[in-house]
Amino acid sequence: MTERPKLTRTQLILLCQRQSTGLILCGCGCGEPLDPVVEQVIDEHDLPRKLSAEGHEGERDVLENRGLLRKPCAMEKTRADLAQIAKARAQGGETGQYARREKRGHGLIVNRPNAWPPKGSVKFGKRPNAKQRRAAEYRGEK
């Protein structure tokens, strides 16, 4: 669960009134009535606090961004929110491969030194063809 300030009694009543048109229904949209006697009721942020800009998490605590959910619905929403938050952190470079490379100094693999001379720096003589070999033998060269 994410950190959130507790609702006061007045705020809780206001949320209940906002969600009700007769029976107080779950704020996730499943249509199930809230029953705090049988199962736990949790107040959830519609938009997660962690998805707000750094230092502006408190702006998401307004009542318009909160709703009352049944425990199973709240757990499902929290699971989906955590996946969204993880994706946002990876895309922001806080986690994932990019972050790991930044942490260890870009982690480039160092190439081995090449034992071969640079291309074109050493000229190899051409092999003489048969005619050139016969001419060399005639002249006495080997």
PDB file of C-alpha atoms in Angstrom:
ATOM      1  CA  MET A   1       0.000   0.000   0.000  1.00  0.00           C
ATOM      2  CA  THR A   2       1.153   3.506  -0.661  1.00  0.00           C
ATOM      3  CA  GLU A   3       1.591   6.154   2.013  1.00  0.00           C
ATOM      4  CA  ARG A   4      -1.324   8.505   2.419  1.00  0.00           C
ATOM      5  CA  PRO A   5      -2.574  10.829   5.151  1.00  0.00           C
ATOM      6  CA  LYS A   6      -5.528   9.506   7.153  1.00  0.00           C
ATOM      7  CA  LEU A   7      -8.960  10.915   6.347  1.00  0.00           C
ATOM      8  CA  THR A   8     -10.705  12.851   9.059  1.00  0.00           C
ATOM      9  CA  ARG A   9     -14.226  11.835  10.025  1.00  0.00           C
ATOM     10  CA  THR A  10     -15.640  14.808   8.079  1.00  0.00           C
ATOM     11  CA  GLN A  11     -13.675  13.886   4.943  1.00  0.00           C
ATOM     12  CA  LEU A  12     -14.847  10.278   5.222  1.00  0.00           C
ATOM     13  CA  ILE A  13     -18.478  11.378   5.427  1.00  0.00           C
ATOM     14  CA  LEU A  14     -18.001  13.705   2.438  1.00  0.00           C
ATOM     15  CA  LEU A  15     -16.528  10.855   0.389  1.00  0.00           C
ATOM     16  CA  CYS A  16     -19.438   8.590   1.322  1.00  0.00           C
ATOM     17  CA  GLN A  17     -21.947  11.270   0.300  1.00  0.00           C
ATOM     18  CA  ARG A  18     -20.161  11.897  -2.994  1.00  0.00           C
ATOM     19  CA  GLN A  19     -20.179   8.189  -3.899  1.00  0.00           C
ATOM     20  CA  SER A  20     -23.758   7.511  -2.897  1.00  0.00           C
ATOM     21  CA  THR A  21     -27.018   7.619  -4.812  1.00  0.00           C
ATOM     22  CA  GLY A  22     -28.813   5.340  -2.377  1.00  0.00           C
ATOM     23  CA  LEU A  23     -26.462   2.513  -1.459  1.00  0.00           C
ATOM     24  CA  ILE A  24     -22.841   3.515  -1.075  1.00  0.00           C
ATOM     25  CA  LEU A  25     -21.111   1.685  -3.932  1.00  0.00           C
ATOM     26  CA  CYS A  26     -17.460   0.802  -4.372  1.00  0.00           C
ATOM     27  CA  GLY A  27     -15.494   3.628  -5.956  1.00  0.00           C
ATOM     28  CA  CYS A  28     -13.784   1.362  -8.520  1.00  0.00           C
ATOM     29  CA  GLY A  29     -16.916   1.008 -10.614  1.00  0.00           C
ATOM     30  CA  CYS A  30     -17.590  -2.681  -9.939  1.00  0.00           C
ATOM     31  CA  GLY A  31     -21.074  -1.838  -8.615  1.00  0.00           C
ATOM     32  CA  GLU A  32     -20.697  -3.753  -5.354  1.00  0.00           C
ATOM     33  CA  PRO A  33     -22.054  -2.001  -2.238  1.00  0.00           C
ATOM     34  CA  LEU A  34     -19.592  -1.031   0.480  1.00  0.00           C
ATOM     35  CA  ASP A  35     -20.109  -2.958   3.705  1.00  0.00           C
ATOM     36  CA  PRO A  36     -17.550  -1.971   6.347  1.00  0.00           C
ATOM     37  CA  VAL A  37     -18.977  -4.562   8.762  1.00  0.00           C
ATOM     38  CA  VAL A  38     -18.286  -7.562   6.499  1.00  0.00           C
ATOM     39  CA  GLU A  39     -15.144  -6.433   4.655  1.00  0.00           C
ATOM     40  CA  GLN A  40     -12.587  -3.686   5.028  1.00  0.00           C
ATOM     41  CA  VAL A  41     -13.122  -0.377   3.225  1.00  0.00           C
ATOM     42  CA  ILE A  42      -9.998   1.450   2.037  1.00  0.00           C
ATOM     43  CA  ASP A  43      -9.668   4.997   0.757  1.00  0.00           C
ATOM     44  CA  GLU A  44      -7.614   5.012  -2.466  1.00  0.00           C
ATOM     45  CA  HIS A  45      -6.198   7.711  -4.708  1.00  0.00           C
ATOM     46  CA  ASP A  46      -7.718   7.691  -8.198  1.00  0.00           C
ATOM     47  CA  LEU A  47      -4.347   8.827  -9.574  1.00  0.00           C
ATOM     48  CA  PRO A  48      -1.403   7.397  -7.591  1.00  0.00           C
ATOM     49  CA  ARG A  49       0.692   9.792  -5.508  1.00  0.00           C
ATOM     50  CA  LYS A  50       3.960   8.372  -6.837  1.00  0.00           C
ATOM     51  CA  LEU A  51       3.050   9.382 -10.407  1.00  0.00           C
ATOM     52  CA  SER A  52       3.104  13.077  -9.506  1.00  0.00           C
ATOM     53  CA  ALA A  53       6.163  15.278  -9.914  1.00  0.00           C
ATOM     54  CA  GLU A  54       8.881  15.128  -7.265  1.00  0.00           C
ATOM     55  CA  GLY A  55       7.809  17.117  -4.207  1.00  0.00           C
ATOM     56  CA  HIS A  56       4.182  17.515  -5.376  1.00  0.00           C
ATOM     57  CA  GLU A  57       2.737  14.271  -3.966  1.00  0.00           C
ATOM     58  CA  GLY A  58       0.615  16.251  -1.503  1.00  0.00           C
ATOM     59  CA  GLU A  59      -1.345  17.818  -4.351  1.00  0.00           C
ATOM     60  CA  ARG A  60      -2.868  14.387  -5.046  1.00  0.00           C
ATOM     61  CA  ASP A  61      -4.385  14.226  -1.548  1.00  0.00           C
ATOM     62  CA  VAL A  62      -7.419  16.372  -2.399  1.00  0.00           C
ATOM     63  CA  LEU A  63     -10.787  14.704  -1.862  1.00  0.00           C
ATOM     64  CA  GLU A  64     -11.612  14.803  -5.584  1.00  0.00           C
ATOM     65  CA  ASN A  65      -8.732  12.398  -6.184  1.00  0.00           C
ATOM     66  CA  ARG A  66      -9.803   9.899  -3.513  1.00  0.00           C
ATOM     67  CA  GLY A  67     -12.474   7.242  -3.276  1.00  0.00           C
ATOM     68  CA  LEU A  68     -13.627   4.429  -1.004  1.00  0.00           C
ATOM     69  CA  LEU A  69     -13.006   0.924  -2.329  1.00  0.00           C
ATOM     70  CA  ARG A  70     -13.662  -2.581  -1.079  1.00  0.00           C
ATOM     71  CA  LYS A  71     -10.506  -4.422   0.053  1.00  0.00           C
ATOM     72  CA  PRO A  72     -10.337  -6.786  -2.995  1.00  0.00           C
ATOM     73  CA  CYS A  73     -10.847  -3.878  -5.408  1.00  0.00           C
ATOM     74  CA  ALA A  74      -8.274  -1.763  -3.569  1.00  0.00           C
ATOM     75  CA  MET A  75      -5.704  -4.569  -3.719  1.00  0.00           C
ATOM     76  CA  GLU A  76      -6.297  -5.008  -7.472  1.00  0.00           C
ATOM     77  CA  LYS A  77      -6.003  -1.246  -8.030  1.00  0.00           C
ATOM     78  CA  THR A  78      -2.821  -1.089  -5.942  1.00  0.00           C
ATOM     79  CA  ARG A  79      -1.300  -3.929  -8.003  1.00  0.00           C
ATOM     80  CA  ALA A  80      -2.108  -2.045 -11.226  1.00  0.00           C
ATOM     81  CA  ASP A  81      -0.777   1.226  -9.751  1.00  0.00           C
ATOM     82  CA  LEU A  82       2.511  -0.422  -8.747  1.00  0.00           C
ATOM     83  CA  ALA A  83       2.963  -1.699 -12.305  1.00  0.00           C
ATOM     84  CA  GLN A  84       2.304   1.822 -13.649  1.00  0.00           C
ATOM     85  CA  ILE A  85       4.756   3.321 -11.166  1.00  0.00           C
ATOM     86  CA  ALA A  86       7.441   0.746 -12.062  1.00  0.00           C
ATOM     87  CA  LYS A  87       6.981   1.501 -15.762  1.00  0.00           C
ATOM     88  CA  ALA A  88       7.214   5.252 -15.152  1.00  0.00           C
ATOM     89  CA  ARG A  89      10.394   4.800 -13.101  1.00  0.00           C
ATOM     90  CA  ALA A  90      11.969   2.639 -15.815  1.00  0.00           C
ATOM     91  CA  GLN A  91      11.051   5.137 -18.523  1.00  0.00           C
ATOM     92  CA  GLY A  92      12.429   7.953 -16.374  1.00  0.00           C
ATOM     93  CA  GLY A  93      15.772   6.150 -16.041  1.00  0.00           C
ATOM     94  CA  GLU A  94      15.469   5.522 -12.300  1.00  0.00           C
ATOM     95  CA  THR A  95      15.458   1.736 -12.708  1.00  0.00           C
ATOM     96  CA  GLY A  96      16.224  -0.698 -15.482  1.00  0.00           C
ATOM     97  CA  GLN A  97      19.200  -1.237 -17.741  1.00  0.00           C
ATOM     98  CA  TYR A  98      19.910   2.469 -18.314  1.00  0.00           C
ATOM     99  CA  ALA A  99      20.022   3.154 -14.561  1.00  0.00           C
ATOM    100  CA  ARG A 100      22.320   0.187 -13.962  1.00  0.00           C
ATOM    101  CA  ARG A 101      24.711   1.374 -16.644  1.00  0.00           C
ATOM    102  CA  GLU A 102      24.696   4.920 -15.245  1.00  0.00           C
ATOM    103  CA  LYS A 103      25.406   3.573 -11.772  1.00  0.00           C
ATOM    104  CA  ARG A 104      28.480   1.625 -12.824  1.00  0.00           C
ATOM    105  CA  GLY A 105      29.843   4.221 -15.234  1.00  0.00           C
ATOM    106  CA  HIS A 106      28.262   3.289 -18.548  1.00  0.00           C
ATOM    107  CA  GLY A 107      29.769  -0.206 -18.365  1.00  0.00           C
ATOM    108  CA  LEU A 108      31.273  -0.290 -21.819  1.00  0.00           C
ATOM    109  CA  ILE A 109      33.058  -3.509 -22.695  1.00  0.00           C
ATOM    110  CA  VAL A 110      36.722  -2.789 -23.395  1.00  0.00           C
ATOM    111  CA  ASN A 111      37.975  -4.237 -26.674  1.00  0.00           C
ATOM    112  CA  ARG A 112      41.045  -6.464 -26.753  1.00  0.00           C
ATOM    113  CA  PRO A 113      44.093  -4.999 -28.463  1.00  0.00           C
ATOM    114  CA  ASN A 114      44.283  -6.076 -32.087  1.00  0.00           C
ATOM    115  CA  ALA A 115      47.394  -8.113 -32.874  1.00  0.00           C
ATOM    116  CA  TRP A 116      47.052  -7.568 -36.615  1.00  0.00           C
ATOM    117  CA  PRO A 117      48.594  -4.514 -38.271  1.00  0.00           C
ATOM    118  CA  PRO A 118      46.151  -1.853 -39.454  1.00  0.00           C
ATOM    119  CA  LYS A 119      44.574  -2.541 -42.798  1.00  0.00           C
ATOM    120  CA  GLY A 120      46.703  -1.273 -45.677  1.00  0.00           C
ATOM    121  CA  SER A 121      49.820  -0.550 -43.572  1.00  0.00           C
ATOM    122  CA  VAL A 122      51.765  -3.643 -44.679  1.00  0.00           C
ATOM    123  CA  LYS A 123      52.183  -4.355 -48.379  1.00  0.00           C
ATOM    124  CA  PHE A 124      52.579  -7.958 -49.333  1.00  0.00           C
ATOM    125  CA  GLY A 125      54.237  -8.669 -52.668  1.00  0.00           C
ATOM    126  CA  LYS A 126      52.225 -10.368 -55.352  1.00  0.00           C
ATOM    127  CA  ARG A 127      52.996 -13.984 -56.129  1.00  0.00           C
ATOM    128  CA  PRO A 128      54.694 -14.192 -59.494  1.00  0.00           C
ATOM    129  CA  ASN A 129      52.738 -15.986 -62.173  1.00  0.00           C
ATOM    130  CA  ALA A 130      54.204 -18.867 -64.211  1.00  0.00           C
ATOM    131  CA  LYS A 131      55.654 -16.618 -66.925  1.00  0.00           C
ATOM    132  CA  GLN A 132      57.435 -14.418 -64.340  1.00  0.00           C
ATOM    133  CA  ARG A 133      58.819 -17.495 -62.524  1.00  0.00           C
ATOM    134  CA  ARG A 134      60.276 -18.902 -65.765  1.00  0.00           C
ATOM    135  CA  ALA A 135      61.859 -15.521 -66.549  1.00  0.00           C
ATOM    136  CA  ALA A 136      63.385 -15.384 -63.041  1.00  0.00           C
ATOM    137  CA  GLU A 137      64.766 -18.923 -63.409  1.00  0.00           C
ATOM    138  CA  TYR A 138      66.269 -18.017 -66.802  1.00  0.00           C
ATOM    139  CA  ARG A 139      67.999 -15.004 -65.274  1.00  0.00           C
ATOM    140  CA  GLY A 140      69.276 -17.205 -62.432  1.00  0.00           C
ATOM    141  CA  GLU A 141      67.190 -15.587 -59.689  1.00  0.00           C
ATOM    142  CA  LYS A 142      65.331 -17.685 -57.214  1.00  0.00           C
TER     143      LYS A 142
END
